[in-house]
């Protein structure tokens, strides 16, 4: 059973926007901290954004000012709104769940979704 399901990826032009959603239908949504990572071909999985238990948000420097993150408790989803997309944002985006908030290393995450592809062309 998948614990996390990502959706919303696609192919866009540079400067356009996409919103990714990470949905969990299990207790993970309320008991773990969720975060977004991405992995481009040949590169390591890198942390992109996360939300702490108090609702505060954190972003990697490469996306700060362009991406926002929000939580929809009714839909049990964590959404990543990506604006002003660049070709460098092209990657598979993953949602992960960690027992401790503020985790920036993928190794600290216990659960992952299957990923959703984002492709940005110039």
JSON list of C-alpha atoms in Angstrom, two decimals:
[
{"chain": "A", "resi": 1, "resn": "UNK", "atom": "CA", "xyz": [0.00, 0.00, 0.00]},
{"chain": "A", "resi": 2, "resn": "UNK", "atom": "CA", "xyz": [1.39, 3.34, -1.04]},
{"chain": "A", "resi": 3, "resn": "UNK", "atom": "CA", "xyz": [1.63, 5.65, 1.92]},
{"chain": "A", "resi": 4, "resn": "UNK", "atom": "CA", "xyz": [2.12, 8.78, -0.14]},
{"chain": "A", "resi": 5, "resn": "UNK", "atom": "CA", "xyz": [0.87, 9.68, -3.61]},
{"chain": "A", "resi": 6, "resn": "UNK", "atom": "CA", "xyz": [2.21, 12.61, -5.61]},
{"chain": "A", "resi": 7, "resn": "UNK", "atom": "CA", "xyz": [0.38, 14.26, -8.48]},
{"chain": "A", "resi": 8, "resn": "UNK", "atom": "CA", "xyz": [0.44, 17.41, -10.57]},
{"chain": "A", "resi": 9, "resn": "UNK", "atom": "CA", "xyz": [3.63, 17.05, -12.54]},
{"chain": "A", "resi": 10, "resn": "UNK", "atom": "CA", "xyz": [3.88, 17.86, -16.22]},
{"chain": "A", "resi": 11, "resn": "UNK", "atom": "CA", "xyz": [5.78, 19.61, -18.99]},
{"chain": "A", "resi": 12, "resn": "UNK", "atom": "CA", "xyz": [5.81, 23.41, -19.04]},
{"chain": "A", "resi": 13, "resn": "UNK", "atom": "CA", "xyz": [7.72, 26.31, -20.51]},
{"chain": "A", "resi": 14, "resn": "UNK", "atom": "CA", "xyz": [10.17, 28.34, -18.48]},
{"chain": "A", "resi": 15, "resn": "UNK", "atom": "CA", "xyz": [8.38, 30.98, -16.44]},
{"chain": "A", "resi": 16, "resn": "UNK", "atom": "CA", "xyz": [5.18, 28.96, -16.06]},
{"chain": "A", "resi": 17, "resn": "UNK", "atom": "CA", "xyz": [3.78, 27.42, -12.89]},
{"chain": "A", "resi": 18, "resn": "UNK", "atom": "CA", "xyz": [2.78, 24.01, -11.58]},
{"chain": "A", "resi": 19, "resn": "UNK", "atom": "CA", "xyz": [1.26, 22.81, -8.35]},
{"chain": "A", "resi": 20, "resn": "UNK", "atom": "CA", "xyz": [2.24, 19.42, -6.98]},
{"chain": "A", "resi": 21, "resn": "UNK", "atom": "CA", "xyz": [0.20, 17.58, -4.39]},
{"chain": "A", "resi": 22, "resn": "UNK", "atom": "CA", "xyz": [1.25, 14.91, -1.93]},
{"chain": "A", "resi": 23, "resn": "UNK", "atom": "CA", "xyz": [-1.68, 12.98, -0.52]},
{"chain": "A", "resi": 24, "resn": "UNK", "atom": "CA", "xyz": [-1.65, 10.48, 2.29]},
{"chain": "A", "resi": 25, "resn": "UNK", "atom": "CA", "xyz": [-4.65, 8.36, 3.25]},
{"chain": "A", "resi": 26, "resn": "UNK", "atom": "CA", "xyz": [-2.98, 6.90, 6.30]},
{"chain": "A", "resi": 27, "resn": "UNK", "atom": "CA", "xyz": [-2.04, 8.19, 9.73]},
{"chain": "A", "resi": 28, "resn": "UNK", "atom": "CA", "xyz": [1.27, 9.34, 8.28]},
{"chain": "A", "resi": 29, "resn": "UNK", "atom": "CA", "xyz": [-0.31, 12.63, 7.31]},
{"chain": "A", "resi": 30, "resn": "UNK", "atom": "CA", "xyz": [-0.94, 13.59, 10.93]},
{"chain": "A", "resi": 31, "resn": "UNK", "atom": "CA", "xyz": [1.93, 11.83, 12.66]},
{"chain": "A", "resi": 32, "resn": "UNK", "atom": "CA", "xyz": [4.90, 12.52, 10.37]},
{"chain": "A", "resi": 33, "resn": "UNK", "atom": "CA", "xyz": [6.44, 15.63, 8.87]},
{"chain": "A", "resi": 34, "resn": "UNK", "atom": "CA", "xyz": [6.17, 15.82, 5.11]},
{"chain": "A", "resi": 35, "resn": "UNK", "atom": "CA", "xyz": [8.69, 17.32, 2.77]},
{"chain": "A", "resi": 36, "resn": "UNK", "atom": "CA", "xyz": [9.39, 17.64, -0.94]},
{"chain": "A", "resi": 37, "resn": "UNK", "atom": "CA", "xyz": [12.54, 16.41, -2.64]},
{"chain": "A", "resi": 38, "resn": "UNK", "atom": "CA", "xyz": [13.63, 16.24, -6.26]},
{"chain": "A", "resi": 39, "resn": "UNK", "atom": "CA", "xyz": [16.06, 14.17, -8.23]},
{"chain": "A", "resi": 40, "resn": "UNK", "atom": "CA", "xyz": [17.42, 15.00, -11.65]},
{"chain": "A", "resi": 41, "resn": "UNK", "atom": "CA", "xyz": [19.07, 12.30, -13.80]},
{"chain": "A", "resi": 42, "resn": "UNK", "atom": "CA", "xyz": [22.56, 11.54, -12.55]},
{"chain": "A", "resi": 43, "resn": "UNK", "atom": "CA", "xyz": [22.15, 13.65, -9.43]},
{"chain": "A", "resi": 44, "resn": "UNK", "atom": "CA", "xyz": [21.39, 12.91, -5.81]},
{"chain": "A", "resi": 45, "resn": "UNK", "atom": "CA", "xyz": [17.95, 13.43, -4.35]},
{"chain": "A", "resi": 46, "resn": "UNK", "atom": "CA", "xyz": [17.87, 16.93, -2.90]},
{"chain": "A", "resi": 47, "resn": "UNK", "atom": "CA", "xyz": [15.57, 18.51, -0.38]},
{"chain": "A", "resi": 48, "resn": "UNK", "atom": "CA", "xyz": [13.33, 21.24, -1.81]},
{"chain": "A", "resi": 49, "resn": "UNK", "atom": "CA", "xyz": [10.84, 22.31, 0.83]},
{"chain": "A", "resi": 50, "resn": "UNK", "atom": "CA", "xyz": [9.13, 21.24, 4.02]},
{"chain": "A", "resi": 51, "resn": "UNK", "atom": "CA", "xyz": [6.63, 22.26, 6.64]},
{"chain": "A", "resi": 52, "resn": "UNK", "atom": "CA", "xyz": [7.31, 22.00, 10.35]},
{"chain": "A", "resi": 53, "resn": "UNK", "atom": "CA", "xyz": [4.76, 20.90, 12.95]},
{"chain": "A", "resi": 54, "resn": "UNK", "atom": "CA", "xyz": [4.02, 24.54, 13.82]},
{"chain": "A", "resi": 55, "resn": "UNK", "atom": "CA", "xyz": [3.18, 25.31, 10.19]},
{"chain": "A", "resi": 56, "resn": "UNK", "atom": "CA", "xyz": [6.37, 27.17, 9.42]},
{"chain": "A", "resi": 57, "resn": "UNK", "atom": "CA", "xyz": [7.85, 26.51, 6.01]},
{"chain": "A", "resi": 58, "resn": "UNK", "atom": "CA", "xyz": [11.40, 26.15, 4.76]},
{"chain": "A", "resi": 59, "resn": "UNK", "atom": "CA", "xyz": [12.82, 26.17, 1.26]},
{"chain": "A", "resi": 60, "resn": "UNK", "atom": "CA", "xyz": [16.07, 25.37, -0.44]},
{"chain": "A", "resi": 61, "resn": "UNK", "atom": "CA", "xyz": [17.92, 28.47, -1.60]},
{"chain": "A", "resi": 62, "resn": "UNK", "atom": "CA", "xyz": [17.46, 27.43, -5.22]},
{"chain": "A", "resi": 63, "resn": "UNK", "atom": "CA", "xyz": [13.67, 27.72, -4.98]},
{"chain": "A", "resi": 64, "resn": "UNK", "atom": "CA", "xyz": [13.21, 30.35, -2.29]},
{"chain": "A", "resi": 65, "resn": "UNK", "atom": "CA", "xyz": [10.94, 33.13, -3.46]},
{"chain": "A", "resi": 66, "resn": "UNK", "atom": "CA", "xyz": [9.51, 31.01, -6.29]},
{"chain": "A", "resi": 67, "resn": "UNK", "atom": "CA", "xyz": [7.98, 28.02, -4.49]},
{"chain": "A", "resi": 68, "resn": "UNK", "atom": "CA", "xyz": [5.41, 28.00, -1.72]},
{"chain": "A", "resi": 69, "resn": "UNK", "atom": "CA", "xyz": [4.07, 25.11, 0.34]},
{"chain": "A", "resi": 70, "resn": "UNK", "atom": "CA", "xyz": [0.69, 24.65, 1.95]},
{"chain": "A", "resi": 71, "resn": "UNK", "atom": "CA", "xyz": [-1.22, 21.96, 3.79]},
{"chain": "A", "resi": 72, "resn": "UNK", "atom": "CA", "xyz": [-4.82, 21.00, 3.13]},
{"chain": "A", "resi": 73, "resn": "UNK", "atom": "CA", "xyz": [-6.03, 18.98, 6.10]},
{"chain": "A", "resi": 74, "resn": "UNK", "atom": "CA", "xyz": [-9.41, 18.24, 4.54]},
{"chain": "A", "resi": 75, "resn": "UNK", "atom": "CA", "xyz": [-7.75, 16.65, 1.51]},
{"chain": "A", "resi": 76, "resn": "UNK", "atom": "CA", "xyz": [-4.86, 15.27, 3.56]},
{"chain": "A", "resi": 77, "resn": "UNK", "atom": "CA", "xyz": [-2.39, 16.81, 1.16]},
{"chain": "A", "resi": 78, "resn": "UNK", "atom": "CA", "xyz": [0.76, 18.90, 1.18]},
{"chain": "A", "resi": 79, "resn": "UNK", "atom": "CA", "xyz": [0.91, 21.12, -1.87]},
{"chain": "A", "resi": 80, "resn": "UNK", "atom": "CA", "xyz": [3.96, 22.62, -3.56]},
{"chain": "A", "resi": 81, "resn": "UNK", "atom": "CA", "xyz": [3.20, 25.63, -5.73]},
{"chain": "A", "resi": 82, "resn": "UNK", "atom": "CA", "xyz": [6.05, 26.25, -8.15]},
{"chain": "A", "resi": 83, "resn": "UNK", "atom": "CA", "xyz": [6.19, 29.60, -9.90]},
{"chain": "A", "resi": 84, "resn": "UNK", "atom": "CA", "xyz": [8.66, 31.04, -12.39]},
{"chain": "A", "resi": 85, "resn": "UNK", "atom": "CA", "xyz": [9.89, 27.58, -13.26]},
{"chain": "A", "resi": 86, "resn": "UNK", "atom": "CA", "xyz": [13.33, 27.20, -14.78]},
{"chain": "A", "resi": 87, "resn": "UNK", "atom": "CA", "xyz": [14.90, 24.41, -16.84]},
{"chain": "A", "resi": 88, "resn": "UNK", "atom": "CA", "xyz": [17.06, 23.63, -13.79]},
{"chain": "A", "resi": 89, "resn": "UNK", "atom": "CA", "xyz": [13.87, 22.68, -11.94]},
{"chain": "A", "resi": 90, "resn": "UNK", "atom": "CA", "xyz": [13.45, 19.69, -14.24]},
{"chain": "A", "resi": 91, "resn": "UNK", "atom": "CA", "xyz": [13.45, 16.56, -12.08]},
{"chain": "A", "resi": 92, "resn": "UNK", "atom": "CA", "xyz": [11.36, 13.82, -10.57]},
{"chain": "A", "resi": 93, "resn": "UNK", "atom": "CA", "xyz": [9.68, 15.30, -7.52]},
{"chain": "A", "resi": 94, "resn": "UNK", "atom": "CA", "xyz": [9.10, 13.12, -4.48]},
{"chain": "A", "resi": 95, "resn": "UNK", "atom": "CA", "xyz": [7.14, 13.55, -1.31]},
{"chain": "A", "resi": 96, "resn": "UNK", "atom": "CA", "xyz": [8.65, 12.02, 1.81]},
{"chain": "A", "resi": 97, "resn": "UNK", "atom": "CA", "xyz": [7.60, 11.53, 5.42]},
{"chain": "A", "resi": 98, "resn": "UNK", "atom": "CA", "xyz": [10.03, 11.84, 8.31]},
{"chain": "A", "resi": 99, "resn": "UNK", "atom": "CA", "xyz": [9.45, 11.27, 12.04]},
{"chain": "A", "resi": 100, "resn": "UNK", "atom": "CA", "xyz": [11.27, 14.49, 12.85]},
{"chain": "A", "resi": 101, "resn": "UNK", "atom": "CA", "xyz": [10.51, 17.86, 11.28]},
{"chain": "A", "resi": 102, "resn": "UNK", "atom": "CA", "xyz": [13.26, 19.92, 9.77]},
{"chain": "A", "resi": 103, "resn": "UNK", "atom": "CA", "xyz": [14.99, 16.94, 8.18]},
{"chain": "A", "resi": 104, "resn": "UNK", "atom": "CA", "xyz": [16.94, 17.90, 5.08]},
{"chain": "A", "resi": 105, "resn": "UNK", "atom": "CA", "xyz": [18.55, 14.57, 4.24]},
{"chain": "A", "resi": 106, "resn": "UNK", "atom": "CA", "xyz": [16.60, 11.99, 2.28]},
{"chain": "A", "resi": 107, "resn": "UNK", "atom": "CA", "xyz": [18.07, 9.31, 4.55]},
{"chain": "A", "resi": 108, "resn": "UNK", "atom": "CA", "xyz": [16.00, 10.65, 7.44]},
{"chain": "A", "resi": 109, "resn": "UNK", "atom": "CA", "xyz": [12.72, 9.99, 5.64]},
{"chain": "A", "resi": 110, "resn": "UNK", "atom": "CA", "xyz": [10.90, 6.71, 6.22]},
{"chain": "A", "resi": 111, "resn": "UNK", "atom": "CA", "xyz": [8.22, 6.83, 3.54]},
{"chain": "A", "resi": 112, "resn": "UNK", "atom": "CA", "xyz": [8.20, 7.96, -0.08]},
{"chain": "A", "resi": 113, "resn": "UNK", "atom": "CA", "xyz": [5.74, 8.35, -2.89]},
{"chain": "A", "resi": 114, "resn": "UNK", "atom": "CA", "xyz": [6.35, 7.11, -6.41]},
{"chain": "A", "resi": 115, "resn": "UNK", "atom": "CA", "xyz": [7.28, 10.57, -7.68]},
{"chain": "A", "resi": 116, "resn": "UNK", "atom": "CA", "xyz": [5.87, 12.93, -10.28]},
{"chain": "A", "resi": 117, "resn": "UNK", "atom": "CA", "xyz": [7.90, 14.23, -13.22]},
{"chain": "A", "resi": 118, "resn": "UNK", "atom": "CA", "xyz": [8.38, 17.94, -13.82]},
{"chain": "A", "resi": 119, "resn": "UNK", "atom": "CA", "xyz": [9.95, 19.02, -17.10]},
{"chain": "A", "resi": 120, "resn": "UNK", "atom": "CA", "xyz": [10.68, 22.66, -17.85]},
{"chain": "A", "resi": 121, "resn": "UNK", "atom": "CA", "xyz": [11.79, 23.65, -21.32]},
{"chain": "A", "resi": 122, "resn": "UNK", "atom": "CA", "xyz": [13.44, 26.92, -22.28]}
]
